[in-house]
Coordinates of C-alpha atoms (C1' of nucleotides) in Angstrom, one line a residue:
Chain D
M1 CA 0.1 0.2 -0.1
N2 CA 2.6 2.3 0.6
N3 CA 3.8 2.1 -3.0
F4 CA 0.8 4.6 -3.6
I5 CA 0.4 6.5 -0.4
E6 CA 2.6 7.0 2.7
L7 CA 1.0 6.5 5.9
S8 CA 2.0 7.4 9.5
N9 CA 2.4 4.6 12.4
E10 CA -1.1 5.8 13.4
E11 CA -2.8 5.2 10.0
T12 CA -0.9 2.0 9.3
N13 CA -2.5 0.4 12.5
Q14 CA -6.0 1.7 11.9
L15 CA -5.3 0.1 8.1
A16 CA -4.3 -3.1 9.7
S17 CA -7.4 -3.2 12.0
S18 CA -9.7 -2.8 9.5
F19 CA -8.6 -6.4 8.0
E20 CA -9.1 -9.5 9.0
E21 CA -6.9 -12.5 8.3
V22 CA -8.9 -15.6 6.7
H23 CA -7.7 -19.0 5.8
V24 CA -9.4 -21.1 3.1
K25 CA -9.0 -24.3 2.2
K26 CA -8.6 -25.3 -1.5
R27 CA -12.0 -25.7 -3.3
Q28 CA -13.9 -23.4 -0.7
F29 CA -16.0 -20.7 -2.0
I30 CA -15.5 -16.9 -0.5
V31 CA -18.3 -15.5 -2.9
Q32 CA -21.3 -17.3 -4.5
P33 CA -24.0 -15.9 -6.9
G34 CA -27.0 -15.0 -5.1
F35 CA -25.2 -13.7 -1.7
T36 CA -23.8 -10.1 -1.9
N37 CA -20.1 -10.0 -1.5
M38 CA -19.5 -8.3 1.7
H39 CA -15.6 -8.5 1.8
R40 CA -12.9 -7.2 -0.6
A41 CA -9.9 -9.6 -0.2
F42 CA -6.1 -9.5 -0.6
V43 CA -4.6 -12.7 -1.1
I44 CA -1.1 -13.1 1.1
K45 CA -0.7 -16.9 -0.1
G46 CA -2.5 -18.9 -2.4
A47 CA -4.8 -18.8 -5.7
F48 CA -8.4 -18.2 -6.5
R49 CA -10.7 -18.3 -9.6
A50 CA -13.6 -15.7 -9.9
Y51 CA -16.1 -17.3 -12.7
V52 CA -19.6 -17.2 -14.0
I53 CA -21.9 -20.4 -14.7
T54 CA -24.0 -19.8 -17.8
N55 CA -27.7 -21.2 -18.1
D56 CA -26.2 -23.7 -20.5
G57 CA -23.7 -24.9 -17.9
Q58 CA -20.6 -23.3 -19.5
D59 CA -17.9 -21.7 -17.2
H60 CA -16.2 -18.7 -18.0
T61 CA -13.3 -17.0 -15.9
L62 CA -13.3 -13.4 -15.1
Q63 CA -10.1 -13.4 -12.9
F64 CA -7.2 -15.4 -11.2
A65 CA -6.0 -13.9 -8.0
I66 CA -2.6 -15.0 -6.4
E67 CA -0.3 -13.4 -4.0
N68 CA -0.7 -9.8 -3.8
W69 CA -3.9 -9.4 -5.9
W70 CA -7.3 -8.4 -4.8
V71 CA -10.5 -10.4 -5.8
S72 CA -13.9 -9.7 -5.4
D73 CA -17.1 -9.9 -7.3
F74 CA -16.7 -6.5 -8.1
N75 CA -20.1 -5.3 -9.4
S76 CA -21.6 -7.3 -6.1
Y77 CA -19.1 -5.5 -3.4
I78 CA -19.2 -1.7 -4.9
Y79 CA -23.1 -1.6 -5.5
Q80 CA -24.0 -4.2 -2.4
H81 CA -26.1 -6.2 -4.7
P82 CA -26.3 -10.1 -4.9
A83 CA -23.1 -11.7 -6.6
T84 CA -23.3 -13.2 -10.2
L85 CA -19.6 -14.7 -9.7
F86 CA -18.3 -17.7 -7.7
I87 CA -15.0 -17.3 -6.2
V88 CA -13.5 -20.1 -5.2
A89 CA -10.0 -21.0 -4.0
L90 CA -7.5 -23.0 -6.2
E91 CA -5.1 -23.8 -3.1
D92 CA -5.2 -23.6 0.6
S93 CA -4.9 -20.1 0.9
T94 CA -4.8 -16.9 3.3
I95 CA -6.5 -13.7 2.6
L96 CA -6.7 -10.4 4.2
Q97 CA -10.3 -9.2 3.8
I98 CA -12.0 -6.0 4.7
E99 CA -15.9 -5.6 5.2
Y100 CA -17.8 -2.9 3.0
N101 CA -18.6 -0.6 5.7
Q102 CA -15.2 -0.8 7.4
E103 CA -13.9 0.4 3.8
Q104 CA -16.5 3.3 3.4
E105 CA -15.5 4.4 7.1
L106 CA -11.8 4.6 6.0
K107 CA -12.3 6.3 3.0
K108 CA -14.6 8.9 4.7
S109 CA -12.1 9.5 7.3
N110 CA -9.1 10.1 5.8
H111 CA -8.3 11.5 2.6
K112 CA -5.4 9.2 2.2
F113 CA -7.3 6.2 2.0
E114 CA -9.6 7.7 -0.5
T115 CA -6.8 8.2 -3.0
F116 CA -5.3 4.7 -2.3
F117 CA -8.8 2.9 -3.3
R118 CA -9.0 5.7 -6.1
I119 CA -5.6 4.5 -7.7
M120 CA -6.5 1.0 -7.2
A121 CA -9.8 1.3 -9.0
E122 CA -8.0 3.5 -11.8
K123 CA -5.2 0.8 -12.2
G124 CA -8.2 -2.0 -12.3
L125 CA -10.0 0.0 -15.1
A126 CA -6.7 0.7 -17.0
F127 CA -5.8 -3.0 -17.0
E128 CA -9.1 -4.3 -18.1
H129 CA -9.0 -1.7 -21.1
R130 CA -5.9 -3.1 -22.0
R131 CA -7.5 -6.8 -21.7
I132 CA -10.4 -5.9 -23.7
L133 CA -8.5 -4.4 -26.8
F134 CA -6.0 -7.8 -26.4
N135 CA -9.1 -9.6 -26.5
L136 CA -10.6 -8.0 -29.5
T137 CA -7.4 -7.9 -31.5
N138 CA -5.6 -11.3 -31.2
S139 CA -6.3 -14.8 -32.0
A140 CA -6.6 -17.6 -29.7
E141 CA -3.0 -18.8 -29.7
A142 CA -1.8 -15.4 -29.7
R143 CA -3.9 -14.4 -26.5
Y144 CA -2.1 -17.5 -24.6
E145 CA 1.1 -16.4 -25.8
N146 CA 0.6 -12.9 -24.3
F147 CA -0.9 -14.5 -21.2
L148 CA 2.5 -16.5 -20.8
L149 CA 4.4 -13.6 -21.4
N150 CA 2.7 -11.2 -19.2
F151 CA 1.5 -13.8 -16.3
P152 CA 4.0 -16.5 -16.1
N153 CA 3.6 -17.1 -12.2
F154 CA -0.1 -17.9 -12.9
V155 CA 0.5 -20.7 -15.6
N156 CA 1.5 -23.4 -13.4
R157 CA -1.2 -22.5 -10.4
V158 CA -4.5 -22.4 -12.7
P159 CA -6.1 -25.6 -14.2
Q160 CA -6.0 -25.3 -17.9
Y161 CA -9.8 -25.5 -18.3
A162 CA -9.8 -22.6 -16.1
L163 CA -7.2 -20.6 -18.3
A164 CA -8.6 -21.3 -21.1
S165 CA -12.1 -20.0 -20.1
Y166 CA -10.3 -16.8 -19.1
L167 CA -8.7 -16.6 -22.8
G168 CA -12.1 -17.1 -24.5
M169 CA -11.5 -20.6 -25.9
T170 CA -12.2 -24.4 -24.8
T171 CA -9.8 -26.3 -22.9
E172 CA -9.5 -28.7 -26.0
F173 CA -8.6 -25.9 -28.1
L174 CA -5.7 -24.7 -25.4
S175 CA -4.7 -28.3 -25.3
R176 CA -4.0 -28.4 -29.1
I177 CA -2.3 -25.2 -28.8
R178 CA 0.2 -26.0 -26.1
N179 CA 0.8 -29.1 -27.8
K180 CA 1.7 -27.7 -30.7
R181 CA 3.8 -25.4 -29.0
V182 CA 5.9 -28.3 -27.3
K183 CA 6.4 -30.2 -30.8
K184 CA 7.8 -26.9 -32.2
S185 CA 10.4 -26.4 -29.8
Chain Z
M1 CA -21.3 15.4 -10.3
N2 CA -23.6 16.1 -7.8
N3 CA -25.1 12.8 -8.2
F4 CA -21.9 11.4 -6.4
I5 CA -20.7 14.1 -4.2
E6 CA -22.1 17.5 -2.8
L7 CA -20.4 20.7 -3.4
S8 CA -20.7 24.2 -2.2
N9 CA -20.6 27.3 -4.4
E10 CA -17.1 27.9 -4.1
E11 CA -16.5 24.2 -5.0
T12 CA -18.5 24.5 -7.8
N13 CA -16.7 27.3 -9.2
Q14 CA -13.2 25.7 -8.8
L15 CA -14.6 22.6 -10.6
A16 CA -15.7 24.4 -13.1
S17 CA -12.9 26.8 -13.7
S18 CA -10.8 23.6 -14.2
F19 CA -12.5 22.4 -17.3
E20 CA -12.2 24.0 -20.8
E21 CA -15.0 23.9 -23.1
V22 CA -13.6 22.8 -26.7
H23 CA -15.5 22.3 -29.7
V24 CA -14.4 19.5 -32.0
K25 CA -15.3 19.2 -35.9
K26 CA -16.7 15.8 -37.3
R27 CA -13.6 13.5 -38.2
Q28 CA -11.3 15.7 -35.9
F29 CA -8.9 13.8 -33.4
I30 CA -8.7 14.4 -30.0
V31 CA -6.2 11.6 -29.4
Q32 CA -3.9 9.9 -31.6
P33 CA -1.3 7.2 -31.1
G34 CA 2.3 8.2 -29.9
F35 CA 1.4 11.4 -28.1
T36 CA 0.6 11.5 -24.6
N37 CA -3.4 11.9 -23.9
M38 CA -3.2 15.4 -21.8
H39 CA -6.8 15.7 -21.1
R40 CA -9.9 13.9 -19.9
A41 CA -13.1 14.9 -21.6
F42 CA -16.6 15.0 -20.8
V43 CA -19.0 15.0 -23.8
I44 CA -21.8 17.8 -23.6
K45 CA -22.9 17.5 -27.1
G46 CA -21.9 14.9 -30.1
A47 CA -20.4 11.8 -30.1
F48 CA -16.9 10.1 -30.1
R49 CA -15.1 7.0 -30.9
A50 CA -12.0 5.4 -29.2
Y51 CA -10.3 2.9 -31.3
V52 CA -7.0 0.9 -32.2
I53 CA -5.7 0.1 -35.8
T54 CA -3.5 -2.8 -35.3
N55 CA -0.4 -3.8 -37.5
D56 CA -2.4 -5.6 -40.2
G57 CA -4.7 -2.7 -40.8
Q58 CA -7.8 -3.6 -38.8
D59 CA -9.7 -1.4 -36.7
H60 CA -11.1 -2.4 -32.9
T61 CA -13.2 -0.1 -31.1
L62 CA -12.7 0.0 -27.3
Q63 CA -15.4 2.6 -26.5
F64 CA -18.0 5.2 -27.9
A65 CA -19.1 8.3 -25.9
I66 CA -21.8 10.4 -26.5
E67 CA -23.4 13.3 -24.2
N68 CA -22.7 12.7 -20.4
W69 CA -20.1 10.3 -21.2
W70 CA -16.5 10.5 -20.5
V71 CA -13.6 9.6 -23.2
S72 CA -10.1 9.5 -23.0
D73 CA -7.1 7.1 -23.7
F74 CA -7.2 6.2 -20.1
N75 CA -4.0 4.0 -20.1
S76 CA -2.3 7.0 -21.8
Y77 CA -3.9 9.2 -19.4
I78 CA -3.3 7.9 -16.2
Y79 CA -0.1 7.1 -16.8
Q80 CA 0.9 10.0 -18.9
H81 CA 2.4 7.7 -21.5
P82 CA 2.0 8.0 -25.2
A83 CA -1.5 7.0 -26.5
T84 CA -2.1 3.6 -28.4
L85 CA -5.6 4.9 -29.4
F86 CA -7.1 7.4 -31.8
I87 CA -10.1 9.1 -30.4
V88 CA -12.1 11.1 -33.1
A89 CA -15.6 13.1 -33.2
L90 CA -18.2 10.9 -35.3
E91 CA -20.4 14.3 -35.2
D92 CA -19.7 18.0 -34.5
S93 CA -19.2 18.1 -30.7
T94 CA -18.6 20.0 -27.7
I95 CA -16.6 18.7 -24.9
L96 CA -15.2 19.9 -21.4
Q97 CA -11.9 19.0 -20.7
I98 CA -9.7 18.6 -17.7
E99 CA -6.0 19.0 -18.0
Y100 CA -4.0 16.0 -15.9
N101 CA -2.2 18.4 -13.7
Q102 CA -5.3 20.3 -13.1
E103 CA -7.1 17.0 -12.4
Q104 CA -4.4 16.1 -9.8
E105 CA -4.6 19.5 -8.0
L106 CA -8.3 19.0 -7.8
K107 CA -8.0 15.4 -6.0
K108 CA -5.0 16.6 -3.8
S109 CA -6.8 20.0 -2.7
N110 CA -10.2 18.5 -1.7
H111 CA -11.2 14.9 -0.5
K112 CA -14.7 15.6 -2.2
F113 CA -12.8 15.5 -5.6
E114 CA -10.7 12.5 -5.0
T115 CA -13.9 11.0 -4.0
F116 CA -15.7 11.8 -7.3
F117 CA -12.8 10.3 -9.4
R118 CA -12.6 7.6 -7.2
I119 CA -16.2 6.3 -7.7
M120 CA -15.9 7.2 -11.0
A121 CA -13.2 4.7 -11.8
E122 CA -14.9 2.2 -9.7
K123 CA -18.2 2.4 -11.6
G124 CA -16.0 2.2 -14.8
L125 CA -14.4 -0.7 -13.6
A126 CA -17.4 -2.5 -12.5
F127 CA -18.8 -1.4 -16.3
E128 CA -15.8 -3.3 -17.9
H129 CA -16.3 -6.2 -15.6
R130 CA -19.6 -6.7 -16.9
R131 CA -18.6 -6.3 -20.7
I132 CA -15.9 -8.8 -20.5
L133 CA -17.9 -11.3 -19.1
F134 CA -20.6 -10.7 -21.6
N135 CA -18.3 -10.8 -24.1
L136 CA -17.1 -14.0 -23.1
T137 CA -20.3 -15.9 -22.6
N138 CA -22.5 -14.5 -25.7
S139 CA -22.3 -15.2 -29.5
A140 CA -22.1 -12.4 -31.8
E141 CA -26.0 -11.9 -32.2
A142 CA -26.5 -12.0 -28.7
R143 CA -23.8 -9.1 -28.0
Y144 CA -25.9 -7.1 -30.6
E145 CA -29.1 -7.6 -28.9
N146 CA -27.5 -6.8 -25.9
F147 CA -26.1 -3.8 -27.0
L148 CA -29.8 -2.6 -28.7
L149 CA -31.3 -3.1 -25.2
N150 CA -28.6 -1.3 -22.9
F151 CA -27.5 1.2 -25.5
P152 CA -30.3 2.3 -27.7
N153 CA -29.3 5.8 -27.8
F154 CA -26.2 4.8 -29.1
V155 CA -27.0 2.6 -32.1
N156 CA -28.2 5.1 -34.6
R157 CA -25.4 7.4 -34.1
V158 CA -22.6 5.3 -34.4
P159 CA -21.5 3.7 -38.2
Q160 CA -22.0 -0.2 -38.5
Y161 CA -18.3 -1.2 -39.2
A162 CA -17.4 0.8 -35.7
L163 CA -20.2 -0.9 -33.7
A164 CA -18.9 -4.2 -35.2
S165 CA -15.8 -3.9 -34.2
Y166 CA -16.6 -2.8 -30.9
L167 CA -18.9 -5.8 -30.3
G168 CA -16.1 -7.8 -31.9
M169 CA -17.2 -9.3 -35.3
T170 CA -17.0 -8.2 -38.9
T171 CA -19.0 -5.3 -40.3
E172 CA -20.2 -8.0 -42.9
F173 CA -21.5 -10.0 -40.1
L174 CA -23.1 -7.6 -38.1
S175 CA -25.0 -6.7 -41.4
R176 CA -26.4 -10.1 -41.9
I177 CA -27.6 -10.1 -38.0
R178 CA -29.3 -7.0 -38.5
N179 CA -31.2 -8.1 -42.0
K180 CA -32.2 -11.3 -40.6
R181 CA -33.7 -9.4 -37.6
V182 CA -35.5 -7.1 -39.9
K183 CA -36.8 -9.9 -42.0
K184 CA -38.2 -11.8 -39.0
S185 CA -40.4 -8.6 -37.9
Chain E
dC1 C1' -27.4 18.9 -57.3
dA2 C1' -24.2 16.3 -59.7
dA3 C1' -19.5 14.2 -58.7
dT4 C1' -17.3 11.7 -55.5
dT5 C1' -16.4 9.2 -51.7
dA6 C1' -17.4 6.4 -47.7
dA7 C1' -20.6 2.8 -45.7
dA8 C1' -23.8 -1.3 -46.0
dA9 C1' -25.6 -5.3 -48.3
dT10 C1' -25.1 -9.7 -50.4
dG11 C1' -22.9 -14.2 -52.3
dA12 C1' -19.6 -18.1 -52.2
dA13 C1' -15.6 -19.9 -50.6
dG14 C1' -12.6 -20.7 -46.6
dT15 C1' -11.1 -21.2 -41.6
dA16 C1' -10.6 -20.7 -36.6
dC17 C1' -12.4 -22.3 -33.5
dA18 C1' -16.2 -25.6 -31.0
dT19 C1' -18.4 -29.8 -30.0
dC20 C1' -18.9 -34.6 -29.0
dA21 C1' -16.9 -38.8 -27.7
dA22 C1' -13.4 -42.0 -25.9
dG23 C1' -9.2 -42.8 -23.8
dA24 C1' -5.1 -41.6 -20.8
dA25 C1' -2.9 -39.1 -17.4
dA26 C1' -3.0 -37.0 -13.1
dA27 C1' -4.7 -35.7 -8.8
dA28 C1' -7.4 -36.5 -4.6
dG29 C1' -9.1 -39.2 -1.4
dA30 C1' -10.0 -43.5 1.4
Chain G
dT1 C1' -1.5 -47.9 -2.4
dC2 C1' -5.4 -48.6 -4.5
dT3 C1' -9.7 -46.5 -6.2
dT4 C1' -12.2 -42.6 -7.6
dT5 C1' -12.7 -38.4 -9.5
dT6 C1' -11.0 -34.9 -11.9
dT7 C1' -8.0 -32.8 -15.8
dC8 C1' -5.9 -33.3 -20.2
dT9 C1' -5.4 -35.2 -24.8
dT10 C1' -6.8 -36.6 -29.5
dG11 C1' -9.6 -37.5 -33.4
dA12 C1' -13.4 -36.7 -36.3
dT13 C1' -17.0 -33.9 -37.4
dG14 C1' -19.6 -29.4 -37.4
dT15 C1' -20.5 -24.3 -37.2
dA16 C1' -20.1 -19.5 -36.2
dC17 C1' -18.0 -16.6 -38.0
dT18 C1' -14.3 -14.3 -41.4
dT19 C1' -12.5 -12.8 -46.1
dC20 C1' -12.9 -11.5 -50.3
dA21 C1' -15.3 -9.6 -54.4
dT22 C1' -19.1 -7.1 -56.2
dT23 C1' -23.0 -4.3 -56.0
dT24 C1' -26.1 -1.2 -53.8
dT25 C1' -27.1 2.6 -50.9
dA26 C1' -25.9 6.4 -48.4
dA27 C1' -23.3 10.4 -47.0
dT28 C1' -20.3 14.1 -48.2
dT29 C1' -18.4 17.8 -51.0
dG30 C1' -17.5 21.1 -54.6

DNA sequence: CAATTAAAATGAAGTACATCAAGAAAAAGA
DNA sequence: TCTTTTTCTTGATGTACTTCATTTTAATTG
């Protein structure tokens, strides 16, 4: 957090006491459709996947999160209405979570915290802009190559079918792309 | 702006004086690749399109903006590095624009302004999350139907090829979707 | 309003991907 | 360590969408 704003000791304590450490077992859900997402989570250990299941049973991944990433059903969280996403732990994990109302308090009480969350939202938005453009302009294979390049840490920690659904293709097709690559090299 | 925060007269004046009214002719660019996007623009009249052109000459639309929408190359603006997008006026238009440094000043000087830009970024991020999920989970035809439903005001004001490239399909394919619809009804 | 240019429509052919089905490999649980 | 479940692989087939080429329609400009 000190990358974005500089905090006094007192502020650091205030912040720390707003977050709660929670342990989550593999395959456990921290968000489910129908329930409002009451917390924003920061991953300090482990990995998560945020995804939807459509009416016809298809599974699509919106986001992965490993150490030092935030994860939530952001629409559910900021509007405080029922979630549409599942968020599940891919490994035994530990998160720091802040409750919605506490976050509002923090932001209201101190300009610095407001700034922090503003910057975080802006960076998130810029990131998603890049993602949308990349998805519009590239083939399935190029999207995979790009993911390898930009997120090498994620690749070995997320199941292939989940990565495929994040990249907008089927697990079968991603399998073929991968095997083609292996043979090439 | 008063939807998000409540401003005193003085604050309203401060805000107003930070923005500059600019008239833009149809086909005129307000952002071009290679140049840093120095302003964030709020459309008070007219329409804009933000798009990239890839190496192979293909054109992909990231965003449209009409009255009451903001538009910028957000990555270029917040990081103050060269733009990758073109932003062009689709009609003779009028915008209110704020310069990057002025925006920083506003946010620094007054917690309320910080809050305003934080909320705007959050809503933008939530919007893009919905968009990404929708694009992942729906066919070309469903994406078009959804656009009609959610953005009826845009449909008649943006060229078909631009809408097609926003929705991730070719202009020919969108043409076929539209004509199929017409015949049905 | 005539001439030019840009945008949209339409047909025919091609391709990047999905779907389905079955088996192999890997991971989880007992 | 054996069994069960989950994930990945591979082939065959199908389809949603693209590409290319041409004509029609609409918008822009002199």
